[in-house]
Short mmCIF file of N, CA and C in Angstrom, two decimals:
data_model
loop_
_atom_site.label_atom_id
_atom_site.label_comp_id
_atom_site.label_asym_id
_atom_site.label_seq_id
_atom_site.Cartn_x
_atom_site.Cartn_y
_atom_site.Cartn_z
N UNK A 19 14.06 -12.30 -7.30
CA UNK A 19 15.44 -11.99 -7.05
C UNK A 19 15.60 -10.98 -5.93
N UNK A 20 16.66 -10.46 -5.50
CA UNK A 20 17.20 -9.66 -4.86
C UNK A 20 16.27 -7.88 -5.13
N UNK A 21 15.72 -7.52 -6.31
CA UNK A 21 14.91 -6.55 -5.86
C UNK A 21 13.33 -6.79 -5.59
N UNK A 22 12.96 -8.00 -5.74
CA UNK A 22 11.45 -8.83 -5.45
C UNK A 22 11.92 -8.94 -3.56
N UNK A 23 12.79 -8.99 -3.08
CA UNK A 23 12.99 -9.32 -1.58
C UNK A 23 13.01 -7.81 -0.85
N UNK A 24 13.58 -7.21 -1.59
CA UNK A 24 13.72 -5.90 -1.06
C UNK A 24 12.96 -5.35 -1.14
N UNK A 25 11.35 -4.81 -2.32
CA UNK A 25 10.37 -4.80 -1.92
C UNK A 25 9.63 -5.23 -1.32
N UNK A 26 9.63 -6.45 -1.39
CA UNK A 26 8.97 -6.91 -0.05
C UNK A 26 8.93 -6.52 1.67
N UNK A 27 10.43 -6.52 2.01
CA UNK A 27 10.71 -5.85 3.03
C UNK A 27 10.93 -4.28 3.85
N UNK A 28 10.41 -3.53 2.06
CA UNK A 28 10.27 -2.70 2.13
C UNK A 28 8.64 -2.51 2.69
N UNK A 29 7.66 -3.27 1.60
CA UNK A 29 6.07 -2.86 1.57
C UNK A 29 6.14 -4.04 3.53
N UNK A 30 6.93 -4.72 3.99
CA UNK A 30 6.67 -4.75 5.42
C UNK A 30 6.65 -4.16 6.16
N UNK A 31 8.45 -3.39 5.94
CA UNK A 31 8.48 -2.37 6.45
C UNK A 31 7.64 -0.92 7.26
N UNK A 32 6.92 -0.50 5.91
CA UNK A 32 6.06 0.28 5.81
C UNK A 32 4.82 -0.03 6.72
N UNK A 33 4.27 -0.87 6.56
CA UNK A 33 3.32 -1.64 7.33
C UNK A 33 3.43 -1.39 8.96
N UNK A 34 4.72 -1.99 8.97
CA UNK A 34 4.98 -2.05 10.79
C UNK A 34 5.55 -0.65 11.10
N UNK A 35 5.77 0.12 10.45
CA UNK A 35 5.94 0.92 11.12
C UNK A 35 5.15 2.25 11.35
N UNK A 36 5.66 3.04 12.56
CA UNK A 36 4.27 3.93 13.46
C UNK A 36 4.33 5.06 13.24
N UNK A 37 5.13 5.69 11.90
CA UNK A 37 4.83 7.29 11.18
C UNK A 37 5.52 7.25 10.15
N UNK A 38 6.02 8.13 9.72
CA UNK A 38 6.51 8.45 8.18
C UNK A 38 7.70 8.17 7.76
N UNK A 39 8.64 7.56 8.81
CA UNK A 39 9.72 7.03 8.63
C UNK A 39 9.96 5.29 9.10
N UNK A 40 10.56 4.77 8.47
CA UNK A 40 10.80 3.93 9.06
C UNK A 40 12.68 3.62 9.36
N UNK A 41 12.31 2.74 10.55
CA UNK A 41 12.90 2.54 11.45
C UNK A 41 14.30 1.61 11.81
N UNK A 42 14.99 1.21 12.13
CA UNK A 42 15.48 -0.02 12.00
C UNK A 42 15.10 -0.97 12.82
N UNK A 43 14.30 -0.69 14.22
CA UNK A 43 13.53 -1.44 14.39
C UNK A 43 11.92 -2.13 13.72
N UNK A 44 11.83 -1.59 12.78
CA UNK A 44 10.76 -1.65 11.64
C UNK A 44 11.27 -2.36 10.22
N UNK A 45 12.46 -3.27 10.11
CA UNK A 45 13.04 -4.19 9.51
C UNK A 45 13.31 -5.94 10.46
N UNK A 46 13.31 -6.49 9.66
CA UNK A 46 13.30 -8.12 10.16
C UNK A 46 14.66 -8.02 10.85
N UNK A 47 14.51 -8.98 11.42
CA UNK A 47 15.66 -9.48 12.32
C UNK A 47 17.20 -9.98 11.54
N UNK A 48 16.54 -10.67 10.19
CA UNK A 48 17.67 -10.98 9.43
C UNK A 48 18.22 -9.59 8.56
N UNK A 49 17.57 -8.78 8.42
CA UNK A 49 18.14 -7.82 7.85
C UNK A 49 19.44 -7.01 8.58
N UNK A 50 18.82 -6.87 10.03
CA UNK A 50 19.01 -6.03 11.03
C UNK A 50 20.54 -6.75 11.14
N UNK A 51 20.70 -7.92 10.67
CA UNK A 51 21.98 -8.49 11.33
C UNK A 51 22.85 -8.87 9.98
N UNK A 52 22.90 -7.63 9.04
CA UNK A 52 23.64 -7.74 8.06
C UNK A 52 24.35 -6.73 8.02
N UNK A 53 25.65 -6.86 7.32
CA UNK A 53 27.04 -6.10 8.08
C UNK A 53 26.93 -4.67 7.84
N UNK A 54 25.93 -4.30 6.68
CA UNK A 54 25.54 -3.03 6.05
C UNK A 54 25.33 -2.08 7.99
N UNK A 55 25.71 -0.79 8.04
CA UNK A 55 25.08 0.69 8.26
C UNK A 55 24.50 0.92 8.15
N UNK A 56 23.15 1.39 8.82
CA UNK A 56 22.07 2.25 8.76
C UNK A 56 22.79 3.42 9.01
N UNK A 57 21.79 4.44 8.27
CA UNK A 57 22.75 6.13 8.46
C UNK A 57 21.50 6.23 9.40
N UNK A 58 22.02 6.49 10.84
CA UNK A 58 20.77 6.82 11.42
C UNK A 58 19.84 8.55 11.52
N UNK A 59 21.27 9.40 11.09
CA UNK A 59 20.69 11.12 10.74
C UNK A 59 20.06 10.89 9.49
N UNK A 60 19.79 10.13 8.50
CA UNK A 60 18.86 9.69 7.53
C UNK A 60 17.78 9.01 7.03
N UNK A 61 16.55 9.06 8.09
CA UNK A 61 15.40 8.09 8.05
C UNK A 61 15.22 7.97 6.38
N UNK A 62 14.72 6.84 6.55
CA UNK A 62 14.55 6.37 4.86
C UNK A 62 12.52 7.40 4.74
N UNK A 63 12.05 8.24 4.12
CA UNK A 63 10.93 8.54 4.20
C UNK A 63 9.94 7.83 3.23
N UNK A 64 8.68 7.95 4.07
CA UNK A 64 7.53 7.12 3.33
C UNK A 64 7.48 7.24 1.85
N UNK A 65 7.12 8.81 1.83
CA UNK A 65 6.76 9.23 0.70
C UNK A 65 7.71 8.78 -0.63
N UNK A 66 9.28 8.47 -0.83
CA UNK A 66 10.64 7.97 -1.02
C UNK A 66 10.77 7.09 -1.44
N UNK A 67 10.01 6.14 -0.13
CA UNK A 67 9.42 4.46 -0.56
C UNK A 67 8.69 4.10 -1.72
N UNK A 68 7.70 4.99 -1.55
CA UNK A 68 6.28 4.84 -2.29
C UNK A 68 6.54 5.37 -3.32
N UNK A 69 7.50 6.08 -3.75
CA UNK A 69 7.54 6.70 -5.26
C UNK A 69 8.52 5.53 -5.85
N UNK A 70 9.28 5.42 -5.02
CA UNK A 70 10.24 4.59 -5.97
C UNK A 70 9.79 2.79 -6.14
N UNK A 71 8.94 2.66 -5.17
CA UNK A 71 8.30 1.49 -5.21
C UNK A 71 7.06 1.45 -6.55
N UNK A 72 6.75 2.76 -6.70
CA UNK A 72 5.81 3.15 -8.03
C UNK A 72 6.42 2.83 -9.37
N UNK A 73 7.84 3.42 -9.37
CA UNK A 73 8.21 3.30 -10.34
C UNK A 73 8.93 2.39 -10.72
N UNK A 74 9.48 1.74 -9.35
CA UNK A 74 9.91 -0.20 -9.86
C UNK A 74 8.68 -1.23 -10.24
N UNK A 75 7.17 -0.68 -10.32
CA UNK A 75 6.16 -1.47 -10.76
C UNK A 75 5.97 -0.79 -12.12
N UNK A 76 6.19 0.55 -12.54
CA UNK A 76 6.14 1.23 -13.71
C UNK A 76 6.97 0.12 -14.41
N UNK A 77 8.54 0.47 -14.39
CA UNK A 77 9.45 -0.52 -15.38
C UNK A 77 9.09 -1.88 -15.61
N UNK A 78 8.63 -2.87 -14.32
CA UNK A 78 8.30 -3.74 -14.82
C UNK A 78 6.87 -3.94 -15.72
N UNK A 79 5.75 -3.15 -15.79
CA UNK A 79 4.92 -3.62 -16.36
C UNK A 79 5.13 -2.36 -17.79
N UNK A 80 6.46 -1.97 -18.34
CA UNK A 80 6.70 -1.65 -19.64
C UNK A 80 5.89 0.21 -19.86
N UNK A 81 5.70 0.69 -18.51
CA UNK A 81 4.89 1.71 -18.35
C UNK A 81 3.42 1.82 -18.20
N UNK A 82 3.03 0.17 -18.40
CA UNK A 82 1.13 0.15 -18.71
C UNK A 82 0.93 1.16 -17.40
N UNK A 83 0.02 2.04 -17.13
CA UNK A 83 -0.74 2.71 -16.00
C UNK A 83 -1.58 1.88 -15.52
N UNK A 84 -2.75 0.71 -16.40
CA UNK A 84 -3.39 0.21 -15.87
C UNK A 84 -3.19 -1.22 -15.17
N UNK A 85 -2.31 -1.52 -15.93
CA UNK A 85 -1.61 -2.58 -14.95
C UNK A 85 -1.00 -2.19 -13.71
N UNK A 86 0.13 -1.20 -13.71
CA UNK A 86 0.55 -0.66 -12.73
C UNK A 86 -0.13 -0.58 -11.63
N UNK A 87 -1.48 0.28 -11.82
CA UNK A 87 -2.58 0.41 -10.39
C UNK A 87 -3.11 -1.30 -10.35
N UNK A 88 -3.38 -1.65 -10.85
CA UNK A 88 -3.93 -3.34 -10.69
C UNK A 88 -2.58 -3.76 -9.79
N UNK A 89 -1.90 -3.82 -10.04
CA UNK A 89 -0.47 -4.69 -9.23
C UNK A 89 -0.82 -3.88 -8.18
N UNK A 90 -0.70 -2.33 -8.01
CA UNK A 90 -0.41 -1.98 -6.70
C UNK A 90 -1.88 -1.71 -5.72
N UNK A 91 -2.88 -2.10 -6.49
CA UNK A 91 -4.25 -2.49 -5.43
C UNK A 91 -5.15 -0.84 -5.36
N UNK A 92 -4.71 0.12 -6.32
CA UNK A 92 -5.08 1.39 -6.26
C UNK A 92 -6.07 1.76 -7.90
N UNK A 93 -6.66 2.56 -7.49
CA UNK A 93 -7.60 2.92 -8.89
C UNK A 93 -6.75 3.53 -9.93
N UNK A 94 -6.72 3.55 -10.99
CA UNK A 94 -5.60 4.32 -12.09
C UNK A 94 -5.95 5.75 -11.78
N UNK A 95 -6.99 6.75 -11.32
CA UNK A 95 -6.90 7.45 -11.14
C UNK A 95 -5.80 8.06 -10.00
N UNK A 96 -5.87 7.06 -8.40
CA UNK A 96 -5.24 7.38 -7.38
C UNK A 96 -3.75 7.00 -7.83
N UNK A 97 -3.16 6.19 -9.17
CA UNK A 97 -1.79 6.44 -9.84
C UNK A 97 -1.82 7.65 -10.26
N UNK A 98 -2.25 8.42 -10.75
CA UNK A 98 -2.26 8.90 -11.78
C UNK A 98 -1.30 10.40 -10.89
N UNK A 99 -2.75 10.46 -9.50
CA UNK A 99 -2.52 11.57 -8.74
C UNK A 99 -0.93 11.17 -7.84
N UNK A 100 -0.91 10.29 -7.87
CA UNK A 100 0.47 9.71 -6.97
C UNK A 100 1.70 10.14 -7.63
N UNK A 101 1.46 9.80 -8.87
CA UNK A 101 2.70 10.18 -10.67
C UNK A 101 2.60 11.55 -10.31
N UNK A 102 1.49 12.62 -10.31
CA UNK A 102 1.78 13.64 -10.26
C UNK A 102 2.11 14.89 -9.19
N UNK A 103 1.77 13.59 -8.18
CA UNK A 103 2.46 14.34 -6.83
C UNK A 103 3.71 14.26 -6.50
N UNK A 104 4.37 12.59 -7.54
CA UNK A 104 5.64 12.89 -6.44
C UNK A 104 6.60 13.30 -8.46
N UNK A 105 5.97 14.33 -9.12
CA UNK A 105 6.65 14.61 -10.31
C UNK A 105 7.30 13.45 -11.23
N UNK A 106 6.41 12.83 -11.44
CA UNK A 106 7.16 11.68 -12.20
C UNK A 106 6.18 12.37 -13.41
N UNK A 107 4.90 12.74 -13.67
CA UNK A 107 4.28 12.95 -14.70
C UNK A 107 4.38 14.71 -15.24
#
């Protein structure tokens, strides 16, 4: 659905782009041409991404930790330190 697309274009996002923010040139072309505003005094930040992208894989897998790091390709330890860096734990 509609938040399976938006991560997606988020974890692209991230990818293509060349420091800690991304960009609006660092979104697809179809995005770029949807009627929505970018706030441009408001870079969206990495770190922002990645937490909340953590915790939209948290809800879906019911809180498991070890699933969680399995989906997101990381050791449960490097969750663990991620949960407690960006204060979720």
């Amino acid at each position: 659905g509609n938040v399976r697309e938006l991560e997606n274009v988020l974890e692209r996002a991230v990818i293509l782009s060349d420091g800690q923010e991304i960009k609006a040139e660092d979104l697809p072309a179809d995005i770029k041409q949807t009627s929505f505003e970018m706030n441009k005094t408001t870079p969206l930040k990495l770190a922002d991404l990645e937490r909340q992208h953590i915790l939209n894989i948290l809800q879906k897998t019911g809180g498991n930790k070890t699933e969680t790091a399995r989906l997101l390709g990381i050791s449960k330890k490097s969750l663990y330190h991620k949960l407690h860096k960006y204060g979720v734990m």
